[in-house]
């Protein structure tokens, strides 16, 4: 069989990259290859339309196996990740009941968001901590007290040597969320934590919560670069305090986000493991096992939407799939209704089942690093590693992660990225299905109000101090649409379709999607014989906006008649290019693919809403 395969391949002459490109340029019929075929990523590098074996032949990691240093292919020999669900533990009795319930429904890792009540006997009653992973999100002020209580509880139960879980000690949270100065004793607290939890080998207490950066709008390379610097800060501070590299590294847990860029996120986790292993290696650990990165991946809130919220299920499904194929240790799926309410039994069940589908029906837990060896994924992994490593080095050159947070460099950089992404969404250069593209025209918010804080605390910032962006990518469009709903009247947009059939249909559909983003009432039509007939139909429909939809070639003839017939009785919009010729005819409102959708609709709201 092998011999037959060789003969089959011998029938095909090898094709060089230059020959392939030359043929592609012929097929493009004169279009610029670089502009049409090459993707310039937000991470600052280009992605080619085709990769070949020659592109990755010099990569040193492609011959490694899963569980082998530098762990680019995974830290385990299996891909059975932990299925996590977070639970509000303000009321420990309710939290306990919920934990026992979800453990019987497929959850293997619990995440308790602790309040002031630290009663572990009640919270963990009936929970077999030697089998289920248990994680705790605790206020930094109480973290040492809580760690002592947890260690005592596990020793009392006789499960300290089998326990696997974490305490989320994140002293940077207040700086990011409120602009507060970092505590002077954070290293001392961390050192005390390491001493307290020494009897429980499987308890990680030093958090790298780069999920916060992902949910603030960070680009993927920024989350990765800053996460590495964050982890290195723990390593540097605590090894200087007298702990060994192994003692520190084995207590660090990375809580990372997952955005909607499918293959890039898959590559991110592979690159993260590889780079982190090399960072820890520089501290000379006694065992390479200390170089393994432990990651909990949480699907993004930043990309979730209030309108058409069931699309959030599709977003989180592909995000979870990216993380699963990247062989992370633990996945948390954010419920689809998280942007506007406390998640209920239905949305939490869906979130659980999304992971169970990946395991039980898609069998993604049966293969470790299935993307390994893919020319595209390997190239993405290395390209992303390079730009993230550059950011890591820049941060270290400025004094490290702690110094970068104190100087607000991290906050300002992430906010700059978020602002750039808001601008792209406003112009539809980054699309959110159901929000800035293909909205549900008949949907109303029905009392939904966006939640402004999900961190369980008061997020009022320090006066004058910059804080991380807390708005989701869809928030500005949601505010726009809810303003329309709250107005006394809903603007009516009438499509005056005429002339060339293909063009009028295409531009009417474009205009529907454009004005639908503001929640306006839309009236489409099959076409009119004259613009005068169309204008009168629009007036009969009490239109506030009339959109002329036809071809560029026909507009010079149609525009004068349409403007004359309309006579200022409604706003006139041309679905087409903004040219000097059309402006000279009296057209002031244009919509096309270059239009800033958000600012244009805000201007219409200012004119039309009463």
XYZ file of C-alpha atoms in Angstrom:
610
model
C 0.000 0.000 0.000
C 2.821 2.407 0.845
C 4.425 1.618 -2.537
C 1.171 2.404 -4.377
C 0.899 5.725 -2.584
C 4.404 6.664 -3.634
C 3.643 5.902 -7.272
C 0.451 7.948 -7.096
C 2.280 10.977 -5.760
C 4.986 10.561 -8.396
C 2.347 11.305 -11.030
C 2.152 14.916 -9.844
C 4.941 17.379 -10.471
C 5.914 19.500 -7.472
C 4.675 23.097 -7.547
C 6.820 25.846 -6.103
C 5.344 28.741 -4.075
C 6.283 31.075 -6.924
C 4.403 28.979 -9.486
C 1.344 28.792 -7.251
C 1.326 32.559 -6.756
C 1.721 33.196 -10.481
C -1.325 31.021 -11.209
C -3.317 32.752 -8.457
C -2.473 36.167 -9.914
C -3.786 35.052 -13.296
C -7.046 33.906 -11.689
C -7.351 37.237 -9.847
C -7.503 38.972 -13.270
C -5.300 41.887 -12.348
C -6.420 42.384 -8.741
C -3.635 43.010 -6.240
C -2.621 39.652 -4.719
C -1.475 41.123 -1.409
C -4.686 43.085 -0.898
C -7.000 40.267 -1.949
C -5.307 37.220 -0.529
C -3.258 38.261 2.498
C -4.892 38.880 5.891
C -3.282 41.529 8.077
C -4.151 40.466 11.616
C -4.814 42.667 14.635
C -1.721 41.022 16.100
C 0.476 42.817 13.588
C 1.549 39.982 11.275
C 0.329 38.759 7.894
C -1.445 35.476 7.246
C -0.856 33.944 3.840
C -3.611 32.163 1.866
C -1.558 28.967 1.673
C 1.087 27.268 3.785
C 3.311 24.368 2.860
C 5.678 21.981 4.605
C 8.620 24.177 3.710
C 7.145 26.986 5.821
C 7.507 25.015 9.066
C 10.503 22.812 8.322
C 12.751 24.790 10.681
C 10.344 24.786 13.630
C 11.977 22.912 16.495
C 8.686 22.005 18.182
C 6.983 20.011 15.428
C 8.711 16.770 16.393
C 7.712 17.006 20.066
C 4.937 14.940 21.571
C 2.149 15.909 23.976
C 3.425 16.086 27.582
C 6.969 16.752 26.343
C 8.858 19.988 26.992
C 8.230 22.731 25.833
C 4.601 21.517 25.953
C 3.427 23.303 22.807
C 1.379 20.157 22.098
C -0.057 19.936 25.586
C 0.997 19.074 29.113
C -0.893 15.769 29.279
C -1.122 12.522 27.352
C -4.905 12.853 27.195
C -7.309 15.695 26.370
C -9.917 15.060 29.063
C -10.249 18.649 30.242
C -12.176 19.635 33.367
C -15.711 20.932 32.759
C -16.144 23.897 35.095
C -19.123 25.892 36.331
C -18.867 28.939 38.581
C -21.333 29.312 41.460
C -22.207 32.332 43.578
C -21.419 31.241 47.146
C -22.743 34.293 48.980
C -25.295 31.904 50.511
C -23.251 28.795 51.261
C -26.289 26.525 51.734
C -27.699 27.427 48.334
C -24.262 27.117 46.773
C -23.802 23.654 48.256
C -27.144 22.457 46.916
C -26.317 23.811 43.480
C -22.848 22.255 43.517
C -24.212 18.808 44.337
C -26.792 19.212 41.581
C -24.363 20.212 38.816
C -21.841 17.552 39.809
C -24.531 15.030 38.881
C -25.018 16.763 35.519
C -21.522 16.492 34.100
C -19.556 19.193 35.901
C -16.134 18.039 37.121
C -14.751 21.363 38.370
C -16.506 23.824 40.672
C -15.725 27.515 40.942
C -17.122 29.193 44.074
C -17.343 32.995 44.136
C -16.997 33.478 47.867
C -18.720 36.157 49.928
C -18.015 37.013 53.564
C -19.201 33.607 54.814
C -16.232 31.225 54.735
C -18.071 28.214 56.210
C -16.457 25.361 54.290
C -18.188 22.614 56.249
C -21.552 23.758 54.897
C -20.312 24.760 51.471
C -18.545 21.467 50.732
C -20.865 19.061 52.511
C -21.293 16.012 50.286
C -18.641 17.210 47.799
C -15.925 14.607 47.335
C -12.937 16.916 47.044
C -10.613 14.039 46.201
C -12.471 13.569 42.894
C -13.944 16.915 41.850
C -11.717 19.938 41.316
C -12.704 22.872 43.506
C -11.708 26.486 42.897
C -12.371 29.546 45.032
C -12.573 33.211 44.072
C -11.864 35.109 47.267
C -11.414 38.767 48.173
C -7.644 39.421 48.521
C -8.217 40.792 52.035
C -9.396 37.367 53.236
C -7.223 35.121 51.090
C -4.757 33.982 53.789
C -7.534 33.423 56.309
C -9.445 31.415 53.728
C -6.376 29.372 52.727
C -5.798 28.374 56.355
C -9.427 27.321 56.688
C -9.285 25.277 53.476
C -6.074 23.480 54.411
C -7.492 22.677 57.853
C -10.704 21.382 56.254
C -8.845 19.140 53.786
C -6.552 17.767 56.492
C -9.560 17.058 58.685
C -11.210 15.178 55.802
C -7.986 13.336 54.955
C -8.013 14.509 51.334
C -5.163 17.044 51.366
C -2.896 14.762 49.340
C -5.548 14.157 46.643
C -7.079 17.610 46.357
C -6.760 19.553 43.081
C -8.009 23.117 42.825
C -7.157 26.758 43.271
C -7.653 29.940 45.245
C -7.791 32.971 42.986
C -5.391 35.428 44.604
C -5.367 38.434 42.271
C -4.002 41.585 43.939
C -4.113 43.429 40.582
C -7.896 43.355 40.298
C -8.526 46.573 42.217
C -5.895 48.369 40.134
C -7.515 47.283 36.880
C -11.137 47.716 37.964
C -10.870 50.790 40.191
C -7.526 52.370 39.405
C -6.330 51.787 42.969
C -2.652 51.620 43.870
C -1.200 48.179 44.380
C -0.777 46.998 47.940
C 2.764 47.249 49.254
C 2.497 43.868 50.930
C 1.250 41.790 47.984
C 4.501 39.816 47.788
C 4.451 39.177 51.535
C 0.860 37.953 51.317
C 1.781 35.675 48.415
C 4.744 34.320 50.374
C 2.554 33.621 53.376
C 0.048 31.867 51.104
C 2.739 29.527 49.777
C 3.702 28.584 53.309
C 0.094 28.041 54.406
C -0.816 25.768 51.473
C 2.420 23.730 51.543
C 0.616 20.599 52.845
C -1.754 20.588 49.817
C 0.363 19.931 46.729
C -2.488 20.279 44.257
C -3.642 23.713 45.431
C -2.646 26.624 43.188
C -2.946 30.069 44.760
C -1.096 32.512 42.496
C -3.462 33.701 39.786
C -2.782 35.140 36.371
C -6.235 36.438 35.450
C -5.625 37.599 31.894
C -9.302 36.840 31.262
C -9.816 40.378 32.628
C -7.764 41.762 29.756
C -9.586 39.665 27.166
C -12.956 40.912 28.445
C -11.723 44.499 28.339
C -11.001 44.318 24.605
C -7.359 43.241 24.465
C -6.038 41.796 21.254
C -4.926 38.182 21.505
C -1.201 38.951 21.479
C -1.732 41.485 24.282
C -3.506 39.015 26.518
C -0.771 36.475 25.913
C 2.160 38.860 26.296
C 0.821 40.426 29.491
C -0.162 37.026 30.915
C 3.418 35.829 30.514
C 4.731 38.977 32.190
C 2.175 38.587 34.996
C 3.305 35.023 35.614
C 6.946 36.022 35.458
C 6.284 38.697 38.091
C 5.170 35.967 40.495
C 8.264 33.920 39.658
C 10.684 36.813 40.093
C 9.208 38.232 43.288
C 8.834 34.938 45.113
C 12.118 33.322 44.091
C 13.805 36.483 45.346
C 11.846 35.970 48.572
C 13.554 32.595 49.001
C 11.216 30.073 47.382
C 12.458 27.620 44.783
C 11.344 27.859 41.158
C 9.388 24.617 41.582
C 7.591 25.879 44.691
C 6.423 29.006 42.881
C 5.666 27.642 39.404
C 3.598 24.754 40.762
C 1.308 27.244 42.536
C 0.510 29.439 39.501
C -2.732 29.094 37.581
C -3.574 30.967 34.390
C -7.197 32.051 33.967
C -7.386 33.125 30.335
C -10.174 34.324 28.075
C -11.195 33.003 24.668
C -12.250 35.447 21.962
C -14.032 34.781 18.683
C -10.978 34.437 16.386
C -11.145 30.652 16.157
C -7.761 29.493 14.864
C -5.866 32.361 16.472
C -7.197 31.407 19.904
C -6.261 27.785 19.322
C -2.750 28.939 18.467
C -2.664 31.251 21.500
C -2.863 28.442 24.040
C -0.234 26.399 22.196
C 2.094 29.407 22.087
C 1.354 30.208 25.726
C 2.475 26.796 26.956
C 5.638 26.921 24.858
C 6.670 30.397 26.009
C 5.776 29.844 29.653
C 7.847 26.648 29.737
C 10.871 28.573 28.508
C 10.339 31.360 31.047
C 10.174 28.952 33.977
C 13.171 27.019 32.612
C 15.306 30.131 33.109
C 14.733 29.839 36.880
C 16.395 26.385 36.850
C 13.607 24.241 38.313
C 14.559 20.823 39.606
C 11.987 19.201 37.329
C 10.726 20.171 33.871
C 7.252 19.359 35.152
C 7.332 22.736 36.924
C 7.384 24.327 33.463
C 3.891 23.100 32.679
C 1.267 25.815 32.348
C -2.119 25.089 33.957
C -4.919 26.974 32.179
C -8.586 27.572 32.811
C -10.110 29.037 29.625
C -13.317 31.065 29.952
C -15.410 32.082 26.961
C -15.569 35.815 26.398
C -18.166 38.242 27.762
C -16.726 41.015 25.624
C -18.150 39.535 22.417
C -21.580 38.742 23.885
C -24.670 40.704 22.864
C -27.931 41.695 24.516
C -29.933 41.648 21.273
C -30.190 38.341 19.420
C -28.629 36.828 22.517
C -29.026 33.222 21.391
C -26.180 33.944 18.962
C -24.035 34.049 22.112
C -24.388 30.272 22.190
C -22.718 30.039 18.794
C -19.963 32.383 19.907
C -19.221 30.480 23.102
C -19.440 27.124 21.306
C -16.692 27.994 18.834
C -14.652 29.625 21.608
C -14.912 26.503 23.767
C -13.962 24.416 20.759
C -10.818 26.509 20.222
C -9.803 25.914 23.833
C -10.616 22.205 23.707
C -8.621 21.609 20.530
C -5.756 23.524 22.125
C -5.708 21.013 25.031
C -6.314 23.422 27.908
C -6.810 21.987 31.384
C -10.199 23.437 32.232
C -13.003 25.247 30.362
C -15.706 27.549 31.721
C -18.504 28.460 29.304
C -20.119 31.820 30.095
C -23.946 31.496 29.906
C -25.518 33.243 26.909
C -27.674 35.590 29.029
C -24.788 36.875 31.174
C -24.818 40.397 29.618
C -28.231 41.295 30.995
C -29.247 39.051 33.900
C -28.153 36.623 36.545
C -28.037 33.370 34.668
C -30.874 30.949 35.337
C -31.216 27.171 35.286
C -31.857 27.080 31.526
C -28.847 29.155 30.458
C -26.535 27.340 32.876
C -27.737 23.975 31.558
C -27.026 25.084 28.004
C -23.540 26.258 29.013
C -22.800 22.897 30.637
C -24.128 20.946 27.699
C -22.039 22.914 25.237
C -18.944 21.310 26.735
C -20.577 17.921 27.066
C -21.420 18.016 23.352
C -17.753 18.591 22.569
C -16.841 15.603 24.709
C -19.630 13.072 24.361
C -20.701 13.693 20.763
C -17.705 15.298 19.063
C -15.146 13.282 21.091
C -12.677 16.158 21.234
C -11.413 14.779 24.540
C -10.104 11.679 22.773
C -7.294 13.313 20.787
C -4.497 15.508 22.129
C -3.495 18.475 19.949
C -5.228 17.343 16.736
C -3.997 20.551 15.072
C -0.362 19.588 15.593
C 1.491 19.443 12.294
C -1.035 21.613 10.477
C 1.064 24.036 8.459
C -1.395 26.857 9.154
C -1.761 26.275 12.901
C 1.956 25.754 13.437
C 2.697 28.986 11.556
C 0.040 30.872 13.548
C 1.472 29.496 16.785
C 4.962 30.726 15.987
C 3.858 34.081 14.571
C 1.712 34.768 17.615
C 4.504 33.630 19.927
C 6.876 36.121 18.319
C 4.654 39.189 18.735
C 3.585 38.175 22.258
C 7.224 37.589 23.218
C 8.111 41.036 21.909
C 5.443 42.581 24.162
C 6.678 40.466 27.079
C 10.239 41.732 26.613
C 9.058 45.337 26.300
C 7.130 44.987 29.544
C 10.106 43.436 31.310
C 12.392 46.208 30.044
C 10.087 48.740 31.721
C 10.426 47.025 35.094
C 8.046 44.090 34.798
C 4.322 43.583 35.053
C 3.866 45.204 38.459
C 5.572 48.389 37.297
C 3.540 48.381 34.067
C 0.300 48.139 36.043
C 1.349 50.866 38.500
C 2.204 53.237 35.626
C -1.133 52.358 33.946
C 0.755 51.199 30.840
C -1.239 47.953 30.704
C -4.588 49.644 31.286
C -3.908 52.333 28.695
C -2.704 49.840 26.092
C -5.762 47.614 26.504
C -8.136 50.585 26.419
C -6.483 51.830 23.244
C -7.134 48.454 21.643
C -10.723 48.445 22.874
C -11.318 51.887 21.383
C -9.891 50.730 18.062
C -12.226 47.742 18.105
C -15.245 49.903 18.959
C -14.367 52.019 15.931
C -14.125 48.935 13.726
C -17.506 47.700 14.936
C -19.018 51.125 14.243
C -17.777 50.805 10.651
C -18.585 47.078 10.361
C -14.937 46.202 9.895
C -15.470 43.890 12.852
C -18.852 42.265 12.725
C -21.239 41.209 15.470
C -24.003 39.112 13.991
C -27.414 40.369 15.082
C -26.011 43.681 16.319
C -24.163 45.642 13.642
C -24.874 43.167 10.859
C -28.087 41.266 10.015
C -30.095 42.406 13.063
C -33.429 40.869 13.930
C -35.707 43.696 12.730
C -38.641 42.779 14.951
C -36.755 42.106 18.190
C -37.268 44.352 21.205
C -35.209 44.362 24.373
C -38.335 43.576 26.416
C -36.956 45.036 29.617
C -33.412 43.710 29.203
C -30.842 46.048 30.676
C -27.122 45.557 30.272
C -25.323 44.697 33.498
C -22.570 47.196 34.192
C -20.528 45.067 36.573
C -20.000 41.332 36.842
C -17.168 41.187 39.352
C -19.281 41.042 42.485
C -18.091 44.328 43.961
C -18.592 48.049 43.705
C -16.619 49.179 40.691
C -16.611 52.919 41.243
C -13.112 53.952 40.128
C -10.695 56.226 41.926
C -11.097 59.791 40.733
C -8.769 60.557 37.839
C -7.332 57.046 37.660
C -7.670 55.098 34.391
C -9.476 51.772 34.649
C -9.906 48.900 32.234
C -12.728 49.232 29.737
C -15.813 47.485 31.116
C -18.098 47.774 28.073
C -18.850 44.924 25.726
C -18.171 45.366 22.031
C -21.897 45.578 21.246
C -22.762 48.113 23.939
C -22.897 51.240 21.768
C -25.258 49.663 19.248
C -27.388 48.348 22.103
C -27.653 51.833 23.605
C -28.650 53.168 20.185
C -31.370 50.583 19.689
C -32.755 50.972 23.189
C -32.937 54.746 22.664
C -35.177 54.040 19.683
C -37.369 51.744 21.767
C -37.758 54.309 24.528
C -38.781 57.090 22.143
C -42.437 58.075 21.699
C -42.286 57.202 18.012
C -40.378 54.618 15.990
C -38.902 56.089 12.803
C -40.188 54.542 9.561
C -37.673 53.870 6.776
C -39.084 53.343 3.288
C -37.089 51.674 0.496
C -37.789 53.423 -2.815
C -36.641 50.645 -5.116
C -36.508 51.367 -8.829
C -34.598 50.501 -11.963
C -31.968 47.748 -12.280
C -33.419 44.706 -10.512
C -30.188 43.251 -9.137
C -28.880 46.569 -7.821
C -32.133 47.743 -6.258
C -32.586 44.432 -4.452
C -28.982 44.411 -3.205
C -29.104 48.005 -2.010
C -32.516 47.605 -0.389
C -31.201 44.625 1.569
C -28.095 46.587 2.551
C -30.281 49.514 3.681
C -32.569 47.223 5.671
C -29.568 45.854 7.569
C -28.157 49.353 8.011
C -31.244 50.981 9.557
C -32.312 47.779 11.285
C -29.313 48.207 13.594
C -31.155 51.164 15.159
C -34.438 49.287 15.553
C -36.332 51.379 12.980
C -39.487 50.148 11.244
C -38.511 49.051 7.744
C -40.738 48.999 4.652
C -39.312 47.236 1.621
C -40.873 47.181 -1.822
C -40.797 45.209 -5.059
C -40.114 48.309 -7.143
C -41.771 51.388 -8.624
C -42.146 52.579 -12.204
C -41.357 56.211 -11.303
C -39.741 57.986 -8.367
C -42.890 60.090 -8.001
C -44.938 56.951 -7.486
C -42.455 55.734 -4.918
C -42.416 59.017 -2.998
C -46.203 59.102 -2.771
C -46.224 55.523 -1.479
C -43.645 56.531 1.117
C -45.762 59.490 2.254
C -48.809 57.245 2.502
C -46.752 54.950 4.754
C -45.800 57.990 6.908
C -42.122 57.439 6.229
C -39.554 59.466 8.121
C -36.709 58.340 5.869
C -36.839 57.520 2.150
C -33.905 55.508 0.774
C -33.409 55.547 -2.982
C -32.174 52.122 -4.085
C -31.021 51.696 -7.664
C -27.805 51.547 -9.724
C -25.077 54.179 -9.937
C -25.734 54.605 -13.652
C -29.409 55.430 -13.074
C -28.968 57.777 -10.111
C -28.214 60.958 -12.130
C -31.612 60.630 -13.756
C -33.528 59.527 -10.634
C -32.174 61.845 -7.931
C -33.588 65.192 -9.173
C -37.103 63.801 -9.566
C -37.009 62.077 -6.189
C -35.851 65.205 -4.351
C -38.433 67.359 -6.084
C -41.276 64.937 -5.334
C -40.185 64.531 -1.712
C -39.861 68.282 -1.190
C -38.370 67.938 2.290
C -41.280 65.928 3.709
C -38.861 63.209 4.894
C -35.133 62.605 5.132
C -33.728 61.553 1.764
C -30.941 58.937 1.715
C -29.024 57.596 -1.251
C -27.865 53.982 -1.032
C -24.649 54.389 -2.976
C -21.339 56.200 -3.299
C -20.839 59.687 -1.910
C -19.786 61.585 -5.066
C -19.441 65.280 -5.838
C -21.940 64.824 -8.663
C -24.648 63.505 -6.337
C -23.866 66.134 -3.699
C -24.286 68.868 -6.319
C -27.770 67.526 -7.007
C -28.695 68.131 -3.361
C -28.062 64.760 -1.723
C -26.703 65.091 1.839
C -27.242 61.600 3.250
C -25.370 58.585 1.827
C -25.007 55.011 3.064
C -22.520 52.510 1.671
C -19.902 50.020 2.852
C -17.568 52.850 3.888
C -20.143 54.606 6.055
C -19.698 54.727 9.828
C -22.924 52.949 10.718
C -22.979 53.941 14.380
C -22.349 57.675 13.983
C -24.780 57.889 11.052
C -27.562 56.213 13.007
C -26.858 58.385 16.053
C -27.307 61.431 13.824
C -30.610 60.091 12.532
C -31.773 59.385 16.081
C -30.988 62.980 17.015
C -33.138 64.191 14.115
C -36.022 61.737 14.289
C -36.643 60.685 17.878
C -39.167 62.726 19.800
